[in-house]
mmCIF file of C-alpha atoms in Angstrom:
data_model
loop_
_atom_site.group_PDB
_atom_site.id
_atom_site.type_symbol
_atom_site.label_atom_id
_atom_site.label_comp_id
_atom_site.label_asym_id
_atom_site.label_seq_id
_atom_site.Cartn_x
_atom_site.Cartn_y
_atom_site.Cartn_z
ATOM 1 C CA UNK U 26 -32.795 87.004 131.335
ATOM 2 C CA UNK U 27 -29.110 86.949 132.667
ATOM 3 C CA UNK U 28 -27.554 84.178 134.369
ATOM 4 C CA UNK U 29 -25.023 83.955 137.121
ATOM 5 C CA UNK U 30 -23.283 80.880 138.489
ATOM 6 C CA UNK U 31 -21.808 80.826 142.060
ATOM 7 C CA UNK U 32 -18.505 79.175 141.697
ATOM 8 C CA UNK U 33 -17.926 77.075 145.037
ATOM 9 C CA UNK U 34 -14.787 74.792 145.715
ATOM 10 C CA UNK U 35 -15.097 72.245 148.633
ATOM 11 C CA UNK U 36 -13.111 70.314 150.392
ATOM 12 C CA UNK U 37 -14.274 68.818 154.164
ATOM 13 C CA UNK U 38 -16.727 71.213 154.497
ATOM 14 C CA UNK U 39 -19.495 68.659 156.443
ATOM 15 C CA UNK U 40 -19.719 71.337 159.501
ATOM 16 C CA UNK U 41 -20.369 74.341 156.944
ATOM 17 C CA UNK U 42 -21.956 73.287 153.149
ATOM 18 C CA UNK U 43 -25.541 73.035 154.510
ATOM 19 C CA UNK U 44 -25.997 76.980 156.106
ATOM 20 C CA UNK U 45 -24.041 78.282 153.176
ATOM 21 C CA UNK U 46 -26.263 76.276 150.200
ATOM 22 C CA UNK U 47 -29.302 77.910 152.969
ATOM 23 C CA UNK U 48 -28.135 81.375 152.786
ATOM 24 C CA UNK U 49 -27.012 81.551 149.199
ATOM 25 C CA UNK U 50 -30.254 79.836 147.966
ATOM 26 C CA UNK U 51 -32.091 82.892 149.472
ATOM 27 C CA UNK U 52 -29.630 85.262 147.733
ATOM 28 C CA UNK U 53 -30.439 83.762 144.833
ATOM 29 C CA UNK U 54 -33.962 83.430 144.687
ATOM 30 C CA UNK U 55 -34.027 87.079 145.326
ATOM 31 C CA UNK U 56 -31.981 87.718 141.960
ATOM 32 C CA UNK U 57 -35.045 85.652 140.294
ATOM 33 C CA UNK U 58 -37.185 87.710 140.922
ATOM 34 C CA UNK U 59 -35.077 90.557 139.600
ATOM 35 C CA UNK U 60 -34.779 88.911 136.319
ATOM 36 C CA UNK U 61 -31.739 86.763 136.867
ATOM 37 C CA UNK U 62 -31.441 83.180 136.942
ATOM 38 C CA UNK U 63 -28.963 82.096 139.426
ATOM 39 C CA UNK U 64 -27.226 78.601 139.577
ATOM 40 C CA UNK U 65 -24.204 77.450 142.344
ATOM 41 C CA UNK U 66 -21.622 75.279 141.402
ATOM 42 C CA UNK U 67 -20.240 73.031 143.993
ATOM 43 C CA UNK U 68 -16.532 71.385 142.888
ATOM 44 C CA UNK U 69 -15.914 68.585 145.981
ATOM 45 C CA UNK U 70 -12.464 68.602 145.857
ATOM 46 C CA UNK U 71 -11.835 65.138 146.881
ATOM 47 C CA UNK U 72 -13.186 65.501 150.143
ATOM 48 C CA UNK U 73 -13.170 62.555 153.056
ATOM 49 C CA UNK U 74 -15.775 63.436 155.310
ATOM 50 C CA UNK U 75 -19.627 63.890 154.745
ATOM 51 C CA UNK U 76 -19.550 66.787 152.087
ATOM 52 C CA UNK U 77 -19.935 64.563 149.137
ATOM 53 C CA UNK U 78 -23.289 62.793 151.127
ATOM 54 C CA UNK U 79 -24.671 66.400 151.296
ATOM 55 C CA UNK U 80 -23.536 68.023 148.007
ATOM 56 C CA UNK U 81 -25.670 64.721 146.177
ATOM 57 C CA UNK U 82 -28.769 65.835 148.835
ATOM 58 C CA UNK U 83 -28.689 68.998 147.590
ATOM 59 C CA UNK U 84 -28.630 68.316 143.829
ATOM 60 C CA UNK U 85 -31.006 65.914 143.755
ATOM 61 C CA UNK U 86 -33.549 68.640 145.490
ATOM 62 C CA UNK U 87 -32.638 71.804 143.961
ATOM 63 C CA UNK U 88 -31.689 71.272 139.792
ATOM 64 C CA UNK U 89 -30.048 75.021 140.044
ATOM 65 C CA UNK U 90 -27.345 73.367 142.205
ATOM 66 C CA UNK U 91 -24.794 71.494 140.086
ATOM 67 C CA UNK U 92 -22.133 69.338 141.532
ATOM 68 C CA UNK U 93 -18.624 68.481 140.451
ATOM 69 C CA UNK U 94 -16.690 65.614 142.114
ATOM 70 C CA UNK U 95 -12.891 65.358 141.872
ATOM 71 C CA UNK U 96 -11.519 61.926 141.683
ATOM 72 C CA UNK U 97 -9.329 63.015 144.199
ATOM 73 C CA UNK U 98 -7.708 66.783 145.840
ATOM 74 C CA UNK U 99 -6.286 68.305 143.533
ATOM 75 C CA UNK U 100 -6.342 71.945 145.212
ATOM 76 C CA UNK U 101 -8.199 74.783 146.010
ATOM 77 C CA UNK U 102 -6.820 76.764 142.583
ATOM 78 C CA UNK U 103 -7.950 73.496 140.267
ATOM 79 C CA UNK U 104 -11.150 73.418 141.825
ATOM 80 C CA UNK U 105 -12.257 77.042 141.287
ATOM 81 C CA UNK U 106 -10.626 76.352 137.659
ATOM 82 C CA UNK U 107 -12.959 73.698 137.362
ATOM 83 C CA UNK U 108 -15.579 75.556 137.991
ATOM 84 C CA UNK U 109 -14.971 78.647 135.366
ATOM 85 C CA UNK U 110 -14.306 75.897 132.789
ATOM 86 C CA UNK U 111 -17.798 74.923 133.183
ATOM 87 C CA UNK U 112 -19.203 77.243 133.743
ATOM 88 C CA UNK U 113 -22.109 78.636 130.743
ATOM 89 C CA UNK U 114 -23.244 82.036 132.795
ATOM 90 C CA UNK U 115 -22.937 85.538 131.648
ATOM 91 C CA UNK U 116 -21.601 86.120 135.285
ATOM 92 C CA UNK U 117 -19.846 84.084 138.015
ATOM 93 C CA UNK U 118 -19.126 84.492 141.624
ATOM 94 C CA UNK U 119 -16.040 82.871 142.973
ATOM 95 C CA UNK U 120 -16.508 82.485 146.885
ATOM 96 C CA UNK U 121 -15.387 80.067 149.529
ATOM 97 C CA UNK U 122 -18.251 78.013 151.762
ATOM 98 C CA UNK U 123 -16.703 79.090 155.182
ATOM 99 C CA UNK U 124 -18.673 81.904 154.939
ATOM 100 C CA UNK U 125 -15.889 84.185 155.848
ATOM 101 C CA UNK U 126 -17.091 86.186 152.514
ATOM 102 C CA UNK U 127 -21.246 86.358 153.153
ATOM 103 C CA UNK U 128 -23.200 85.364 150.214
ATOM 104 C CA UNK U 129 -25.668 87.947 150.947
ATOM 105 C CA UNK U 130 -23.146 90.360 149.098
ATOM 106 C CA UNK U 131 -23.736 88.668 145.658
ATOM 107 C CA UNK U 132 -26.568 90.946 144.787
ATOM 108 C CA UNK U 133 -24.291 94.010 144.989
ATOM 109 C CA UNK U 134 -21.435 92.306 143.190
ATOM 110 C CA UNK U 135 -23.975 92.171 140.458
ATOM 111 C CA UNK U 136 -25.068 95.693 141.112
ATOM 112 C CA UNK U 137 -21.692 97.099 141.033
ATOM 113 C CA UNK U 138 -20.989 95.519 137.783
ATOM 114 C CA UNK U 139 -23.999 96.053 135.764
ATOM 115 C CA UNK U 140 -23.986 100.083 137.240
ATOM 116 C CA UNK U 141 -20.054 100.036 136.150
ATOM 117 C CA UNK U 142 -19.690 97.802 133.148
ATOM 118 C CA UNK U 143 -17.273 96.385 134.879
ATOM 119 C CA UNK U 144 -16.033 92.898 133.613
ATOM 120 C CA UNK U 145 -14.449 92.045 137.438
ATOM 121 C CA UNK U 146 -15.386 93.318 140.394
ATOM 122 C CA UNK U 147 -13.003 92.081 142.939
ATOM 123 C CA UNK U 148 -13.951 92.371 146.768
ATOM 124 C CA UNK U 149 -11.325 94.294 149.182
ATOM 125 C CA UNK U 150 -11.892 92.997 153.103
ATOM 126 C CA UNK U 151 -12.021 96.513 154.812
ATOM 127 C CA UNK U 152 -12.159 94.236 158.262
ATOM 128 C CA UNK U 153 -10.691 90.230 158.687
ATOM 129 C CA UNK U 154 -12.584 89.301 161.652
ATOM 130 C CA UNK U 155 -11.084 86.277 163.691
ATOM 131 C CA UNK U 156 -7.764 86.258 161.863
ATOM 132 C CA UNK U 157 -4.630 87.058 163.565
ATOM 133 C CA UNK U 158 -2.250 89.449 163.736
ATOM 134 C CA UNK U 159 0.462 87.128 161.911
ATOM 135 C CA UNK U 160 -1.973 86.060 159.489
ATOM 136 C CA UNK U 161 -2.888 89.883 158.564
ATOM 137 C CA UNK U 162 0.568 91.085 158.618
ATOM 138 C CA UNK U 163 2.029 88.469 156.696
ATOM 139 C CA UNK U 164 -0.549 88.796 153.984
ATOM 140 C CA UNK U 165 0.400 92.601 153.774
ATOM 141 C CA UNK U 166 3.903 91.558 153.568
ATOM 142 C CA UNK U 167 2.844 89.094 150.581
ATOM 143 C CA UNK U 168 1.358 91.708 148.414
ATOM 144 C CA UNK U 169 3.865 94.272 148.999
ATOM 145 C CA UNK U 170 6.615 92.030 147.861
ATOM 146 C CA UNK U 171 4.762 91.050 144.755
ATOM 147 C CA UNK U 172 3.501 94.420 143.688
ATOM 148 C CA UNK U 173 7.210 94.880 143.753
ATOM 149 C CA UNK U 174 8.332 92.166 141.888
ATOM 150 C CA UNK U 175 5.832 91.348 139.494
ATOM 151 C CA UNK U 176 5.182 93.206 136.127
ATOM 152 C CA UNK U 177 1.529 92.868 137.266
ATOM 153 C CA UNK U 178 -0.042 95.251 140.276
ATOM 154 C CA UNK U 179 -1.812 92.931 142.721
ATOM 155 C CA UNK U 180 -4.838 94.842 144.894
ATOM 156 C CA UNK U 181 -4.112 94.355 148.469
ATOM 157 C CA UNK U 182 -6.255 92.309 150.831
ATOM 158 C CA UNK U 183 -8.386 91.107 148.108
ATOM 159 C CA UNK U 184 -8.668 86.855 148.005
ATOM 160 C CA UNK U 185 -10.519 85.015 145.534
ATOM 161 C CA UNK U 186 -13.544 86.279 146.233
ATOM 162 C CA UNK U 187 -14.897 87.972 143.097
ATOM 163 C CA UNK U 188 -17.361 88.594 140.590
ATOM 164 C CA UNK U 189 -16.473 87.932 136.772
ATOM 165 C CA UNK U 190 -18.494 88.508 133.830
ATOM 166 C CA UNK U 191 -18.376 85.972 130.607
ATOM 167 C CA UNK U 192 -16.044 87.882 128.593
ATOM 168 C CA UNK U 193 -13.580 87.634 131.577
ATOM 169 C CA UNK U 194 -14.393 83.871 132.177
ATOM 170 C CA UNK U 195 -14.139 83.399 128.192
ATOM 171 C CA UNK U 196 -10.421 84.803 128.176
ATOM 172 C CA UNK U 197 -9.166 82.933 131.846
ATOM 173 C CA UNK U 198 -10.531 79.902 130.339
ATOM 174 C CA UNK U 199 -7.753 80.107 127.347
ATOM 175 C CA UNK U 200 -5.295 80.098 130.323
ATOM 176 C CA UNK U 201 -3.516 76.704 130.455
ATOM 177 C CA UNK U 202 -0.743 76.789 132.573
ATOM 178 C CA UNK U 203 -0.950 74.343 135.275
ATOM 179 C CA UNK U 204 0.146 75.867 138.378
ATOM 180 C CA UNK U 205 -2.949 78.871 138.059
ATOM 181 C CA UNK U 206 -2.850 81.723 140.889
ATOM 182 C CA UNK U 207 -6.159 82.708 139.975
ATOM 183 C CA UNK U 208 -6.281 86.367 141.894
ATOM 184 C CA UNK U 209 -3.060 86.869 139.576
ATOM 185 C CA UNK U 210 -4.951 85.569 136.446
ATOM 186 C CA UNK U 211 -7.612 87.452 136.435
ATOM 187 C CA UNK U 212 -5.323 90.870 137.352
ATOM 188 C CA UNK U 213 -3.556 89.807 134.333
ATOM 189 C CA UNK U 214 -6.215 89.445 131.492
ATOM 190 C CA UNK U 215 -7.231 93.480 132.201
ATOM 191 C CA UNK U 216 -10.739 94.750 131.214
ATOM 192 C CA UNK U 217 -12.174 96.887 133.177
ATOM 193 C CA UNK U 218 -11.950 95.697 137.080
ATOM 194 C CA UNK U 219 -13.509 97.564 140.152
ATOM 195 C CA UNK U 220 -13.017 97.051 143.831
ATOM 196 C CA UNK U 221 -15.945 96.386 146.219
ATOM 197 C CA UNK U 222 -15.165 96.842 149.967
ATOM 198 C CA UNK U 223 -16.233 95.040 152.559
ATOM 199 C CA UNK U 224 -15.941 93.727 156.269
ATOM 200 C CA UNK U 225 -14.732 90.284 155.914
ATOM 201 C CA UNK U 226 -16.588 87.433 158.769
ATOM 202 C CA UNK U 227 -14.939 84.533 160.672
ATOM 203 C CA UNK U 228 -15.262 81.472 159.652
ATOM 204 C CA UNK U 229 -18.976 80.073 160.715
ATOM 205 C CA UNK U 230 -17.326 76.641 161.508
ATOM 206 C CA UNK U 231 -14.798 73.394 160.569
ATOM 207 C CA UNK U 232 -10.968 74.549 159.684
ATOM 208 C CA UNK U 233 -8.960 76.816 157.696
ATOM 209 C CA UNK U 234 -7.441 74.650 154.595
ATOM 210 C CA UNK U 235 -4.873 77.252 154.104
ATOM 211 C CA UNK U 236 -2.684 76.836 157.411
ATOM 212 C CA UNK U 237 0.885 78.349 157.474
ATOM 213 C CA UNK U 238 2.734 75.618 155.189
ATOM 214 C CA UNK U 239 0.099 75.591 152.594
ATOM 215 C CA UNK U 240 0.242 79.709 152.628
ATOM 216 C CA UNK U 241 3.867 79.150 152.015
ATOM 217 C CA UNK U 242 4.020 77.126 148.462
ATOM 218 C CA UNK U 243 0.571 79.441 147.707
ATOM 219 C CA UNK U 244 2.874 82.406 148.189
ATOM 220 C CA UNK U 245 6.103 80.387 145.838
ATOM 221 C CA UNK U 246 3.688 79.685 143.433
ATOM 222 C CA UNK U 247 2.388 82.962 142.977
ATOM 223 C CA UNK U 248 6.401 84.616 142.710
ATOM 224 C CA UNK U 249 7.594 82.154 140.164
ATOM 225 C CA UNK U 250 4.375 82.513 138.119
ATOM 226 C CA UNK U 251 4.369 85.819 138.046
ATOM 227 C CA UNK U 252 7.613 87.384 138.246
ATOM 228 C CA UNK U 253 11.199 86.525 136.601
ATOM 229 C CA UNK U 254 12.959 88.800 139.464
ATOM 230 C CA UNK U 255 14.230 86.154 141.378
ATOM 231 C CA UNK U 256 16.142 85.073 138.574
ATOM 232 C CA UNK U 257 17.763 88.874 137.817
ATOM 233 C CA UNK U 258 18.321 88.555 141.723
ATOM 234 C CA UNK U 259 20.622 85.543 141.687
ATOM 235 C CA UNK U 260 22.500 86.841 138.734
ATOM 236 C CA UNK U 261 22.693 90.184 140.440
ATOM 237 C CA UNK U 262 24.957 87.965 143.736
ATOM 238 C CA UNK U 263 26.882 86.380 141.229
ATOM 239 C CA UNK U 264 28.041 89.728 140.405
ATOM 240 C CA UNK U 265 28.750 90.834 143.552
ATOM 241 C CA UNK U 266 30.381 87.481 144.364
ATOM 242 C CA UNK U 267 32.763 87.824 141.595
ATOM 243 C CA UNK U 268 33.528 91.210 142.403
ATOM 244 C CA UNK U 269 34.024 90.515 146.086
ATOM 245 C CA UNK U 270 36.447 87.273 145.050
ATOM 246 C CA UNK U 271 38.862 89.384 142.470
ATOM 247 C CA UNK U 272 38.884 92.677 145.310
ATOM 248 C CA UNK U 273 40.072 89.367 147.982
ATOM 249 C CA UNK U 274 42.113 88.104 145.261
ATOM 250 C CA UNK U 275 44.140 91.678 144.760
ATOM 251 C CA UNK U 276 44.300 92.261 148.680
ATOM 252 C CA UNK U 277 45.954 88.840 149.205
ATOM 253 C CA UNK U 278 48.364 89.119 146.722
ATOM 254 C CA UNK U 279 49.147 93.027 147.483
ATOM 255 C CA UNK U 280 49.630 91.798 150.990
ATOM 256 C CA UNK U 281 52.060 89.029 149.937
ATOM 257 C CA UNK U 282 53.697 91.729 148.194
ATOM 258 C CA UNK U 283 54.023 94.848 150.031
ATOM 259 C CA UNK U 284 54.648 92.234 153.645
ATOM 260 C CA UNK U 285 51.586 93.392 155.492
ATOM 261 C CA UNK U 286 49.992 90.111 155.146
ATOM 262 C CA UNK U 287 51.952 86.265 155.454
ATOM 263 C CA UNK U 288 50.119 83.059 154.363
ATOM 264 C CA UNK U 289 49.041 82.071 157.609
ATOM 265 C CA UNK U 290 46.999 85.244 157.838
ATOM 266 C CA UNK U 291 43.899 85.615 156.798
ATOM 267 C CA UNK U 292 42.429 81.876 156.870
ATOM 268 C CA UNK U 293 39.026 83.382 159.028
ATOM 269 C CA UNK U 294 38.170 85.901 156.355
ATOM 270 C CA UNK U 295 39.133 82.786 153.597
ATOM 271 C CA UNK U 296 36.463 80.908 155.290
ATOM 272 C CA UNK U 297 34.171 83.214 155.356
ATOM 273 C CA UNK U 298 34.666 84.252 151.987
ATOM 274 C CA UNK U 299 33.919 80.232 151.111
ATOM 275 C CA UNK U 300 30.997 79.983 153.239
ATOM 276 C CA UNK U 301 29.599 83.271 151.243
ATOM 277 C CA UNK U 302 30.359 81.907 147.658
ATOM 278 C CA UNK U 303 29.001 78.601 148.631
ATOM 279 C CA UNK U 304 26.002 80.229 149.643
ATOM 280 C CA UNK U 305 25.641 82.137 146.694
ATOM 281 C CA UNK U 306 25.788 79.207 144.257
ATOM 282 C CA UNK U 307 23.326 76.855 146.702
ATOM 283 C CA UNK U 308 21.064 80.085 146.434
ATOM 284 C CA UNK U 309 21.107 80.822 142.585
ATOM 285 C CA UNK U 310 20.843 77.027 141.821
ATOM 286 C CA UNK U 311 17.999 76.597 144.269
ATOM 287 C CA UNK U 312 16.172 79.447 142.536
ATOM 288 C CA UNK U 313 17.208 78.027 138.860
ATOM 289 C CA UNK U 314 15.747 75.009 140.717
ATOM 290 C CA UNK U 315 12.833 75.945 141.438
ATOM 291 C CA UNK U 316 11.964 77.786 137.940
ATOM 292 C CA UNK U 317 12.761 74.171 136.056
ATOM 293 C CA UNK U 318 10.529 72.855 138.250
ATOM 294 C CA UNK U 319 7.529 74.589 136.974
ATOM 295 C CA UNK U 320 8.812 73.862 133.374
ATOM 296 C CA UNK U 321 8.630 70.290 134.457
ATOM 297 C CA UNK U 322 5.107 70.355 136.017
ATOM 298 C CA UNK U 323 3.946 72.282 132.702
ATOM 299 C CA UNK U 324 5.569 69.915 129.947
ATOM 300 C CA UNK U 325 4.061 67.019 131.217
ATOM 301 C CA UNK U 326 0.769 68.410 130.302
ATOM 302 C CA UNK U 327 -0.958 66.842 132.653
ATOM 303 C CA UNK U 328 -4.782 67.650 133.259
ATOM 304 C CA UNK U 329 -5.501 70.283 136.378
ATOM 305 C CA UNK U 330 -7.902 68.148 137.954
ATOM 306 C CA UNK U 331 -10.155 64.957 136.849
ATOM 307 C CA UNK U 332 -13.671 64.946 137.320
ATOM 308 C CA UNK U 333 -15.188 61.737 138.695
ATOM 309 C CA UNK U 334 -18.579 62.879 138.361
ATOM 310 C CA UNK U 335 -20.919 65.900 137.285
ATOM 311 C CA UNK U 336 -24.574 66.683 138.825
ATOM 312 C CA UNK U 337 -27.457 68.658 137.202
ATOM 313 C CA UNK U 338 -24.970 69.992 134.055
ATOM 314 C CA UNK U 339 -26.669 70.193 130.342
ATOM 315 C CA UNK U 340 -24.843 67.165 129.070
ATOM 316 C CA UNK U 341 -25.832 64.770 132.300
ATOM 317 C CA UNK U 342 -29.514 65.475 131.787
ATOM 318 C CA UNK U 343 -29.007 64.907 127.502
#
């Protein structure tokens, strides 16, 4: 018999953790009786309403749900990290609980990947139902820019929600940089990975945790993880602002020679020129910046996330 565990991060989900631990129990008791045994994995990510109330309820009635609590939030990426880290099954399903990505899909994740040999089968949304037109075009804009600067090609309008067999989970797990883009991750290891389409839902209820600020330093994470270009880029203005300074440099004093320029000429183009250079430097040191700041998070070595407590695992029950 196979197993699969359904990887589920949390965090103030009171309005939506009940229907989806409803609906995915059903999926799942379907794939026992096709010979798989099917566990979900809850990680609370620190949350401050009810979900913690009704993630206990559920463990303590069904033993195939296991629960993770964070002593605090930590993060959406931590949390499904959490999750593959302890996770034992030959198979694991990453998905959110807004049930924007149904659970009744699981079945043909597993399909798809036993048919395929596939080690990931990553889901592409076909349709994003009750998203906007900023949200969708931004997103497009995301991927295109880092399919163009990263050494790594991204599939577009593809999220977290995935399928990922224990070889895969075996090799993310020997990951351990802090700062994980997990989509990215898994692109990166290789095997053999598959797209699955589908038409993505809105969310059944609560709030999006991923509002326009959070998108932003998802987005910054994901370029200085994945992609050194920035750097290349800041040398590349340096260039140019050299260049630019020794062509101002030979005008000036060509002018000075030949008469066609005096020294009070010329001071709006001088302060444009130091506006430009300044900008330049602020710009390549905010990018240096920002690159020793990951350094920083990573040599501290801190853990990802710290687990206050663990439901229905092997080693709570020994």
């Amino acid at each position: 018999m196979q197993t699969l565990s359904v990887i589920v991060p949390c965090y103030n989900e009171e309005a939506v953790i009940q229907e989806f631990y409803n609906r995915t129990k059903k999926v799942l008791d379907s794939l026992r009786n096709e010979n798989i045994d099917a566990y979900i994995i809850f990680i609370n990510d620190g949350s401050k309403d009810k979900t913690k109330y009704i993630l206990n309820c559920i463990a303590a009635q069904d033993d195939h749900a296991q629960v993770i609590h964070f002593s605090r939030n930590f993060g959406h990426q931590p949390a499904v990290t959490a999750g593959l880290n302890n996770c034992e099954s030959d198979m694991a399903v990453i998905i959110d609980s807004d049930l924007q990505d149904p659970p009744e899909l699981i079945p043909e994740l597993v399909k798809a990947h036993l048919e395929n040999e596939a080690s990931v089968v990553y889901c592409v949304r076909k349709i994003r139902k009750g998203e906007t037109f900023f949200k969708k075009f931004t997103a497009k804009m995301f991927y295109k820019t880092m399919n163009e600067l990263s050494e790594v090609e991204f599939p577009r309008d593809t999220g977290d929600f995935r399928l990922i067999d224990k070889k895969a989970i075996k090799a993310f797990n020997q990951l351990k940089e802090k700062g994980k883009y997990i989509r990215g991750l898994i692109c990166w290891i290789g095997f053999k990975q598959i797209p699955f389409y589908y038409d993505r839902d809105e969310r059944f209820a609560g709030e999006t945790k991923y509002p326009l600020k959070n998108m932003l330093v998802f987005a910054k994470k994901a370029l200085l993880y994945f992609s050194k270009k920035p750097l290349k880029v800041s040398v590349s203005l340096g260039f140019i602002a050299f260049f630019i300074g020794i062509a101002y440099a030979l005008w000036v004093w060509l002018g000075s020679w030949l008469g066609y320029t005096g020294a009070i000429t010329g001071w709006t183009s001088t302060i444009i020129l130091i506006i430009f250079f300044g900008g330049v430097q602020l710009l390549t040191i905010g990018v240096l910046g920002e690159y020793i700041g990951v350094l920083f998070d990573e040599v501290k070595n801190r853990p990802e996330y710290i687990i206050e407590e663990k439901m229905n695992f092997k080693e709570e029950n020994e």
